[in-house]
Tab-separated table of C-alpha atoms in Angstrom:
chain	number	residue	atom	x	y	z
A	26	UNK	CA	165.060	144.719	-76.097
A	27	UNK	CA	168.501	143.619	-76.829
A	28	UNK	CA	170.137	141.845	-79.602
A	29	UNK	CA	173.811	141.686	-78.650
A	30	UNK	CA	175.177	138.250	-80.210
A	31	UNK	CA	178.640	138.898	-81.746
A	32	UNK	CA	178.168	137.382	-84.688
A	33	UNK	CA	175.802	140.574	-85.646
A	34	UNK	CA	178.579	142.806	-85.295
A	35	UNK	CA	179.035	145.460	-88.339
A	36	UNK	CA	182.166	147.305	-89.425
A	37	UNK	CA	183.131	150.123	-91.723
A	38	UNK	CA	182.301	149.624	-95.071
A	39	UNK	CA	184.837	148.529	-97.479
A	40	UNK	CA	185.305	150.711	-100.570
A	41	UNK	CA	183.383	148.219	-103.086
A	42	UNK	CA	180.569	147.626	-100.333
A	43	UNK	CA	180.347	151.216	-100.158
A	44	UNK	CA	179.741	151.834	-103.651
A	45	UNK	CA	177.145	149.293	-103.911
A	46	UNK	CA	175.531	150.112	-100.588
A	47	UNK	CA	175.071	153.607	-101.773
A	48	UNK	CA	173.471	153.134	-104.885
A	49	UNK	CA	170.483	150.980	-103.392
A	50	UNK	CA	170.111	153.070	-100.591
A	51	UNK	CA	167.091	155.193	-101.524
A	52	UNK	CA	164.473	152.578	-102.338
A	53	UNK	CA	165.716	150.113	-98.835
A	54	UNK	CA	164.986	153.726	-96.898
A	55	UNK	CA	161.837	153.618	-98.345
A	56	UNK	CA	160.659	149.923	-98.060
A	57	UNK	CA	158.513	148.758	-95.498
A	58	UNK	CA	160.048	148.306	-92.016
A	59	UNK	CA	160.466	144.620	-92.195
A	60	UNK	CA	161.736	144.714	-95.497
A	61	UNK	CA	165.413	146.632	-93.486
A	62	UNK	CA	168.294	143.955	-94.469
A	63	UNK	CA	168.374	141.501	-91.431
A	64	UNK	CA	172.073	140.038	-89.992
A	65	UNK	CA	172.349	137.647	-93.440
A	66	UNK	CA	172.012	140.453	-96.045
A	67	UNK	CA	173.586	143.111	-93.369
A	68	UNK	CA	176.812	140.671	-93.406
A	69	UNK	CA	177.109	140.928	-96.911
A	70	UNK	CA	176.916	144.566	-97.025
A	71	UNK	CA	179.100	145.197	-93.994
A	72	UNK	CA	182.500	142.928	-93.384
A	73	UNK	CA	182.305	140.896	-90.085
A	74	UNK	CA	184.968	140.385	-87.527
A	75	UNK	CA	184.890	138.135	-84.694
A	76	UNK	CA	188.353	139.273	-82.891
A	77	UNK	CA	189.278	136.058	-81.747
A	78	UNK	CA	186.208	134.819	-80.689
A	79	UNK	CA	186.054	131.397	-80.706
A	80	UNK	CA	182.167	130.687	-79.802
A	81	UNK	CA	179.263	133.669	-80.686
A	82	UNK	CA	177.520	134.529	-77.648
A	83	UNK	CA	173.942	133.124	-77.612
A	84	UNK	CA	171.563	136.087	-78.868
A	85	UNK	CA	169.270	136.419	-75.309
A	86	UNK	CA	165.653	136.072	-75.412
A	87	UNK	CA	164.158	139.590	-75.862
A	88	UNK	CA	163.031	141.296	-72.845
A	89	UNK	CA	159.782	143.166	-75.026
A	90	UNK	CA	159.398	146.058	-77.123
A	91	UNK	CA	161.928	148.603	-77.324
A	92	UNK	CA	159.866	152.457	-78.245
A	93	UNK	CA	163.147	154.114	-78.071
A	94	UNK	CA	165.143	152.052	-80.655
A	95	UNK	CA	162.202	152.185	-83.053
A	96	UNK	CA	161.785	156.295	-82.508
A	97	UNK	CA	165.799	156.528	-82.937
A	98	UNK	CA	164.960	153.971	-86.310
A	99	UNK	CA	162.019	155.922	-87.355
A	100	UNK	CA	164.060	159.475	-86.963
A	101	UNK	CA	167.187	158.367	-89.213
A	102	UNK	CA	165.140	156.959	-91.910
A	103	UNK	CA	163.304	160.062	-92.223
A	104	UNK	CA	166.574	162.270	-91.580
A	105	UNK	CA	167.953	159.909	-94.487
A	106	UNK	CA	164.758	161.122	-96.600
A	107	UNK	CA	165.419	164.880	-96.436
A	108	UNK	CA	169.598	164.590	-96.528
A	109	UNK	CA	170.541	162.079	-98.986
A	110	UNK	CA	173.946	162.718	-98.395
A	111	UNK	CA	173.743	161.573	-95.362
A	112	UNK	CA	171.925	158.314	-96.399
A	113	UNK	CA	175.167	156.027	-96.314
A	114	UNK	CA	175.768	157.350	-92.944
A	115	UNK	CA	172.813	156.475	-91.237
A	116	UNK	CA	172.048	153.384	-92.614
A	117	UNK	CA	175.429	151.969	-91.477
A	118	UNK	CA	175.152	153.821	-87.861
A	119	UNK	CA	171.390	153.315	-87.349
A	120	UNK	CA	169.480	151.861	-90.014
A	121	UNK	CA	171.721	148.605	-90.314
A	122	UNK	CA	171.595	147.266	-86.852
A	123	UNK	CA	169.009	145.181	-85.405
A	124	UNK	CA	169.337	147.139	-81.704
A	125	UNK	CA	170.275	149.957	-79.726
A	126	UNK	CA	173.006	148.357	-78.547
A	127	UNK	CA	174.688	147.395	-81.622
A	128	UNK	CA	174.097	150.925	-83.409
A	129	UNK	CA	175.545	152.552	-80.028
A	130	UNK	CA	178.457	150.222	-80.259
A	131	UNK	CA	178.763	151.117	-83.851
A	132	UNK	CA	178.709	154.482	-83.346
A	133	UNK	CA	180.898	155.102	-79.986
A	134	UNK	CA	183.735	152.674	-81.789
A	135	UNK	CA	184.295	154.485	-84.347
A	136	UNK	CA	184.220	157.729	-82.922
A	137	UNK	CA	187.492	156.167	-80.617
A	138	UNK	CA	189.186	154.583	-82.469
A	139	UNK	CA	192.534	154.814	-83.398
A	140	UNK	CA	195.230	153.239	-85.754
A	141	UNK	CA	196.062	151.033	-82.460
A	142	UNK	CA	192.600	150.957	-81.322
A	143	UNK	CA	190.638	149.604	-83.475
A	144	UNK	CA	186.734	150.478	-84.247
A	145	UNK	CA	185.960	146.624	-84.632
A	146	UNK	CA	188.133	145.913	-81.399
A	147	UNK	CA	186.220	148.479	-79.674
A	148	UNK	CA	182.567	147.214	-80.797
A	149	UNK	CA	183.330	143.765	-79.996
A	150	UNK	CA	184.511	145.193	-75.985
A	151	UNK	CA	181.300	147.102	-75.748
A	152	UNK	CA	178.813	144.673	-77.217
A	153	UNK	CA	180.342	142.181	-74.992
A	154	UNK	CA	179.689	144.514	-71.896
A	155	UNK	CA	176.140	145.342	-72.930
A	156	UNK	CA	174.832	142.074	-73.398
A	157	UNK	CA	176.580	141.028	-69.414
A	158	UNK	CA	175.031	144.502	-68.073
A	159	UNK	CA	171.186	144.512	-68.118
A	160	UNK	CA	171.722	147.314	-65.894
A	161	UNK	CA	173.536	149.238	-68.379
A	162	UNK	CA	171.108	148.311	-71.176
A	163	UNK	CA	168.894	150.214	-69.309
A	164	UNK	CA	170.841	152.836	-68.113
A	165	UNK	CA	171.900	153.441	-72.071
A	166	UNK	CA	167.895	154.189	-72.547
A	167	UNK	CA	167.129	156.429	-69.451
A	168	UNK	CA	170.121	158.635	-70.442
A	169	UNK	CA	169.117	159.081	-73.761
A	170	UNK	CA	165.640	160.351	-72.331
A	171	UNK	CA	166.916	162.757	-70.124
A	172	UNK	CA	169.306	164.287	-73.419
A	173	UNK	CA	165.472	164.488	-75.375
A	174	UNK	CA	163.652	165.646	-72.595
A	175	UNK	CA	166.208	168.396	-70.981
A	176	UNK	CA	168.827	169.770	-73.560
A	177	UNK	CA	166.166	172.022	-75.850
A	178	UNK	CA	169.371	171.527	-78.977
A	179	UNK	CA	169.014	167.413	-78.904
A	180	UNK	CA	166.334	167.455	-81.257
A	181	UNK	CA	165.627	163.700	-81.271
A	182	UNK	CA	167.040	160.212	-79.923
A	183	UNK	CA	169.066	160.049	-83.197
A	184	UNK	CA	170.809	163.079	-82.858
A	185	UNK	CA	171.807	162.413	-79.096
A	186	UNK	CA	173.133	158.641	-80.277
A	187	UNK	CA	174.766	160.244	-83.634
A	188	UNK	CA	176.119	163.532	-82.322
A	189	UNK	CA	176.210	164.580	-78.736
A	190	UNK	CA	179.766	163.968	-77.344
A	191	UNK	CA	178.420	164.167	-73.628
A	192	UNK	CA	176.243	161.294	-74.313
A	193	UNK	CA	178.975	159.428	-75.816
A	194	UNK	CA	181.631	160.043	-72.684
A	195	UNK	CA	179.122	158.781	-70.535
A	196	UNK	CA	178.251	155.145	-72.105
A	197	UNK	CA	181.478	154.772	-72.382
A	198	UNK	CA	182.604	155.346	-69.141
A	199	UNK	CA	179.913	152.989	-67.951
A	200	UNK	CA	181.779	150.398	-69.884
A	201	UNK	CA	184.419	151.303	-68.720
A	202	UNK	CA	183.531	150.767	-64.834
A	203	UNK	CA	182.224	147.944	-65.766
A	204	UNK	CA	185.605	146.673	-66.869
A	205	UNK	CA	187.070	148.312	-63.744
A	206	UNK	CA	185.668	145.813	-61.786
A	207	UNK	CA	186.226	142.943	-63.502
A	208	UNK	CA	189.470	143.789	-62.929
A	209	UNK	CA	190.158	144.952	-66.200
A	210	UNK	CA	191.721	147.939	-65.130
A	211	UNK	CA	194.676	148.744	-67.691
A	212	UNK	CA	191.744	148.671	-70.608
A	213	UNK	CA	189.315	151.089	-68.501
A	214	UNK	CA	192.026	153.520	-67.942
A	215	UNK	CA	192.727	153.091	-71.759
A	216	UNK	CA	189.161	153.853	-72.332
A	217	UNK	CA	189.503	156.781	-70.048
A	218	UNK	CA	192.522	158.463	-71.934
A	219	UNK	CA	190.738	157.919	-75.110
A	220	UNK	CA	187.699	159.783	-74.507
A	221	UNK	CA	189.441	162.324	-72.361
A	222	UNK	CA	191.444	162.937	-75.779
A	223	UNK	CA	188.058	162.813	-78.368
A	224	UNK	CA	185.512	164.284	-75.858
A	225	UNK	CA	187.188	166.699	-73.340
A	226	UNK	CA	185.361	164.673	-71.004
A	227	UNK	CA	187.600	163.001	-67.977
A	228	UNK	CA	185.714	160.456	-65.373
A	229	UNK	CA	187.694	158.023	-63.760
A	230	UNK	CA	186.552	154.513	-64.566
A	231	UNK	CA	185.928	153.707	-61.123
A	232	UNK	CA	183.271	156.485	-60.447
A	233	UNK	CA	180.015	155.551	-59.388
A	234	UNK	CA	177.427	157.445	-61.429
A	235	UNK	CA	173.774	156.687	-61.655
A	236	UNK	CA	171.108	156.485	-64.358
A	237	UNK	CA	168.938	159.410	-66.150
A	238	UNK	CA	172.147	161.385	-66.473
A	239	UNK	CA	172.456	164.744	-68.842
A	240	UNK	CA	176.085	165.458	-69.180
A	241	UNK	CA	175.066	168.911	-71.743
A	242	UNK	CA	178.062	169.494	-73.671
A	243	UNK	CA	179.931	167.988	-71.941
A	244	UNK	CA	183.068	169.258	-72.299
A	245	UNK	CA	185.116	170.019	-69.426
A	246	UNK	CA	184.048	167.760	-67.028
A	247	UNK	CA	186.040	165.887	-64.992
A	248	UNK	CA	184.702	163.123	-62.084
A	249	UNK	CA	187.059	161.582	-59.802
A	250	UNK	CA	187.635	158.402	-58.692
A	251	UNK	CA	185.759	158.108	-55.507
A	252	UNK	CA	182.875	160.119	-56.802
A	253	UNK	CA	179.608	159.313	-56.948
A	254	UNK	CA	176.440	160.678	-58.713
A	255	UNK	CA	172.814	159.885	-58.034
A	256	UNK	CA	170.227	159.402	-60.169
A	257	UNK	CA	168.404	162.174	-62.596
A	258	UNK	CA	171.106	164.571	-62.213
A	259	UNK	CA	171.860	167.116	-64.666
A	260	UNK	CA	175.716	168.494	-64.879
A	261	UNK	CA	176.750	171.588	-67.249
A	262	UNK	CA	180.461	172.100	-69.019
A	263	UNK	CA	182.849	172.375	-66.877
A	264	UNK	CA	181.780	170.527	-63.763
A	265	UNK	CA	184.821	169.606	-61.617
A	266	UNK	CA	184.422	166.699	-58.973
A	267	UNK	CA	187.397	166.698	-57.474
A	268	UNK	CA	190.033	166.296	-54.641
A	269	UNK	CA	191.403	168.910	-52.340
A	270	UNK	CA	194.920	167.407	-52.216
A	271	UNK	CA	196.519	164.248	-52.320
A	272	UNK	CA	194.806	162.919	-49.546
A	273	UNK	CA	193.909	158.832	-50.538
A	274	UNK	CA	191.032	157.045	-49.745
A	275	UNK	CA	186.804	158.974	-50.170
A	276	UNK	CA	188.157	162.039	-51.634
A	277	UNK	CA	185.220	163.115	-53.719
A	278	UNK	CA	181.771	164.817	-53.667
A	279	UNK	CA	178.929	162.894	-53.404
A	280	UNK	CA	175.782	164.055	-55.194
A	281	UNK	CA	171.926	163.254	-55.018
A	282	UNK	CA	169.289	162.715	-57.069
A	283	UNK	CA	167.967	165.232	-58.781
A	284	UNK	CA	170.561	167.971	-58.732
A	285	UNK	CA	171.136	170.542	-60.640
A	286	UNK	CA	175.328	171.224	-61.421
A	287	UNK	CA	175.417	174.472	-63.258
A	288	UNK	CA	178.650	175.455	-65.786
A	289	UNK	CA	182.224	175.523	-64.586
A	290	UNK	CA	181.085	174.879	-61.221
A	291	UNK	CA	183.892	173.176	-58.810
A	292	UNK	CA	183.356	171.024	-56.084
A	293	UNK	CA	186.136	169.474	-54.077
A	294	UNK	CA	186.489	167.079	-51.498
A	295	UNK	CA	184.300	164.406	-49.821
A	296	UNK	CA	181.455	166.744	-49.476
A	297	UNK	CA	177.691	165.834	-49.997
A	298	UNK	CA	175.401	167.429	-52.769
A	299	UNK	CA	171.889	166.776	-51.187
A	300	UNK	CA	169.100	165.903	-53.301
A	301	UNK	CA	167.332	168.097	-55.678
A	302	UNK	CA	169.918	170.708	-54.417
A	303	UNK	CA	171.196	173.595	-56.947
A	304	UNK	CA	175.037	174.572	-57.680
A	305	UNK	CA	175.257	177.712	-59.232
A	306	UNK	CA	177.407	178.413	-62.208
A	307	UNK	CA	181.154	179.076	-61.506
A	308	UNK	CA	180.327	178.204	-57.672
A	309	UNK	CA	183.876	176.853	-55.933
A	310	UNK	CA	181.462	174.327	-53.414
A	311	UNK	CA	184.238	173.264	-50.482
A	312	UNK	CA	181.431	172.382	-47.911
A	313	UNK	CA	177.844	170.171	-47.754
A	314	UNK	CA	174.995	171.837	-49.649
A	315	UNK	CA	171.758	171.118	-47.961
A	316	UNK	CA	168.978	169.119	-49.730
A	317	UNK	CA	166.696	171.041	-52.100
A	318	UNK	CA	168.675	174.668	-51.522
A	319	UNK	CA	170.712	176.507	-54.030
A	320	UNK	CA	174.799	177.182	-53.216
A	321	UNK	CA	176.302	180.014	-54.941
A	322	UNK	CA	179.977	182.158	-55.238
A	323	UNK	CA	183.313	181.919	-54.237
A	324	UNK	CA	183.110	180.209	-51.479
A	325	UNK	CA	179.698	178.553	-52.019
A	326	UNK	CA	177.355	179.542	-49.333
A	327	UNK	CA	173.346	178.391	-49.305
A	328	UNK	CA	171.519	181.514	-50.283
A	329	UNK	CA	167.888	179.919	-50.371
A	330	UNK	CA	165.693	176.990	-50.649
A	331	UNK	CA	164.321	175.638	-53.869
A	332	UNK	CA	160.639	174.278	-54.468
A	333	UNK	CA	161.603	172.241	-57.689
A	334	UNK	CA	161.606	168.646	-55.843
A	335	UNK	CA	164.619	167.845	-58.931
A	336	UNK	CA	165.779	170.899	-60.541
A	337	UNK	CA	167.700	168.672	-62.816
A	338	UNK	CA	164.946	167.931	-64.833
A	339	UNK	CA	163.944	171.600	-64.412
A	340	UNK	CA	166.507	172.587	-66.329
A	341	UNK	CA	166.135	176.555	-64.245
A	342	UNK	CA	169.106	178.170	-64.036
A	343	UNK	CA	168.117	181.723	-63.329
A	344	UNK	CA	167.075	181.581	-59.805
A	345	UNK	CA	165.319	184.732	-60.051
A	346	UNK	CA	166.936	188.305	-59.789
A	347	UNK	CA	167.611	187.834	-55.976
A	348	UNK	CA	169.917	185.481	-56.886
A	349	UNK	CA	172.188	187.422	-58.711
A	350	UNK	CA	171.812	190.485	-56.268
A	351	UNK	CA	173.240	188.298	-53.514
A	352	UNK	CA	175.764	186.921	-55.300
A	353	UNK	CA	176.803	190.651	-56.254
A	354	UNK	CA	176.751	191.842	-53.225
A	355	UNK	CA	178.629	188.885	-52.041
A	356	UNK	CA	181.352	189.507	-54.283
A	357	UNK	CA	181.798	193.339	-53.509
A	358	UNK	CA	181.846	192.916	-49.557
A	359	UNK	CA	183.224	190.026	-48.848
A	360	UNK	CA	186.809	188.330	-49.768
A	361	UNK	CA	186.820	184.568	-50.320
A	362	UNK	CA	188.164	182.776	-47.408
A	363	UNK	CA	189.835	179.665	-48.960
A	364	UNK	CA	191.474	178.484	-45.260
A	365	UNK	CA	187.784	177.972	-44.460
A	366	UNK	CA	187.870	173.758	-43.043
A	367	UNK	CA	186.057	171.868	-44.904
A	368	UNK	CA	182.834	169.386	-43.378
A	369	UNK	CA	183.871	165.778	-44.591
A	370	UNK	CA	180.993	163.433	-43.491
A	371	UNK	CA	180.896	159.717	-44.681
A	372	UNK	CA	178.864	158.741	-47.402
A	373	UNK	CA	177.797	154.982	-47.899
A	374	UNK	CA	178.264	153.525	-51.100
């Protein structure tokens, strides 16, 4: 499943690469699968740096077949078929790696980098992280499902690994943690700042957030740094985890598996999410939601129950006209109470 030695690394084309590259790129799209350049001719086409590194790291032994990274290989050749303009790009973000991994690596590094941060700096940090993190090479995988199977615009495993900034923030903040606690922690809060600036998307490297994760646009989001997310959740724009103050210590929400976060919502405090619960959108949630029930308005309060065992994957966010009669109603009678003291339970890590 994973290729990750170093010495397989690709960078950006240089101009004279380039030119060649793109003029045989039509009939290598078209060849037979195992006909795709393999590391030898790939390192003549793309320029290889090994940042200081004194001894490759062993490619592992494969763990087995891979159906994501050959649908995500499939989709760019044919994508490269119908926009030939968009050939070069996909053979050097896709088409010219051997694994997920590597094209992810490729891909993510260049969309940080800087003139002080460099894209080949950058692929050789996260290849080195994916290849010591089995548990992220999976993780990588399940998000990319739940982008294909719950955002109706990701129209295929390329487009989520090419395009979709929400996917992006969240590999690399699992690099990031990763780093964290290595003790690494100047370069994770560098990686932090950087996609904060390129994504709009701001989680704290030492954030504990699971697998299966749709983070749909993205943008907005912010997860502090005692925070924790459970599996198969599902967060919207917007989502705030935060503090209530400058209290130190657990200062963040925890959240279970399954639920639903809808846009712009704001939760604060060391408050639990249950499982397969439901946050309405623009909901300020300062107190526990119960398992499986939806919280809406400003305060949240629990308005009903919800059937969907994960609502995350559910994608619902209508919640029938009831819901939005309450929430009215709500709004015209009551006046938020914000000196309302909030439930802080303990949540084990």
């Amino acid at each position: 499943m994973a290729c990750l030695s170093r010495h397989n690394h690709t960078a950006w084309l240089s101009s004279s690469d380039h030119q060649h590259q793109h003029q045989h790129q039509h009939h290598r799209l078209h060849d037979h699968e195992d006909a795709l350049p393999r590391p030898s001719s790939a390192h003549r086409i793309f320029p290889v740096y090994a940042m200081g590194i004194t001894h490759p790291i062993p490619e592992p032994e494969l763990d087995g077949p891979d159906p994501i990274w050959d649908a995500v290989r499939h989709e760019a050749k044919l994508e490269a078929e119908k926009e030939p303009i968009l050939s070069s790009f996909l053979y050097a973000s896709i088409l010219a790696h051997d694994c997920f991994e590597q094209a992810l690596a490729f891909v993510v590094a260049n969309r940080l980098q800087n003139p002080t941060l460099l894209a080949t700096q950058l692929m050789d940090i996260f290849s080195n992280v994916f290849f010591h993190h089995k548990s992220i090479r999976r993780s990588i995988r399940l998000d990319v499902q739940a982008f294909k199977d719950r955002d109706p615009a990701c129209l295929s495993y390329c487009s989520a690994i090419l395009y979709m900034k929400g996917y992006h923030a969240l590999q690399v903040h699992r690099i990031a943690h990763a780093l964290w606690h290595q003790g690494r922690k100047v370069l994770a809060l560098a990686l932090q700042s950087r996609v904060s600036e390129v994504f709009g998307v701001d989680i704290h490297p030492a954030a504990k957030i699971g697998e299966g994760i749709l983070l749909d646009h993205g943008t907005g989001v912010v997860i502090g740094e005692t925070a924790i997310v459970g599996n198969r959740v599902s967060l919207m724009h917007g989502v705030t985890l935060g503090g209530t103050g400058k209290e130190i210590g657990d200062r963040h929400p925890k959240v279970g598996e399954g639920a639903l976060i809808g846009a712009s919502a704001t939760i604060l405090g060391n408050i639990k999410i249950g499982e397969g619960a439901m946050i309405a959108a623009g909901s300020l949630v300062l107190k526990d939601v119960p398992p499986h029930s939806i919280a809406a308005g400003i305060p949240a309060k629990v308005i009903s129950g919800l059937q969907e065992r994960d609502p995350s994957l559910t994608m619902k966010h209508d919640a029938t006209k009831e819901f939005f009669t309450h929430v009215a109603t709500n709004f015209r009678d009551e006046k938020p109470n914000g000196s309302d003291n909030t439930d802080r339970n303990d949540v084990n890590n």
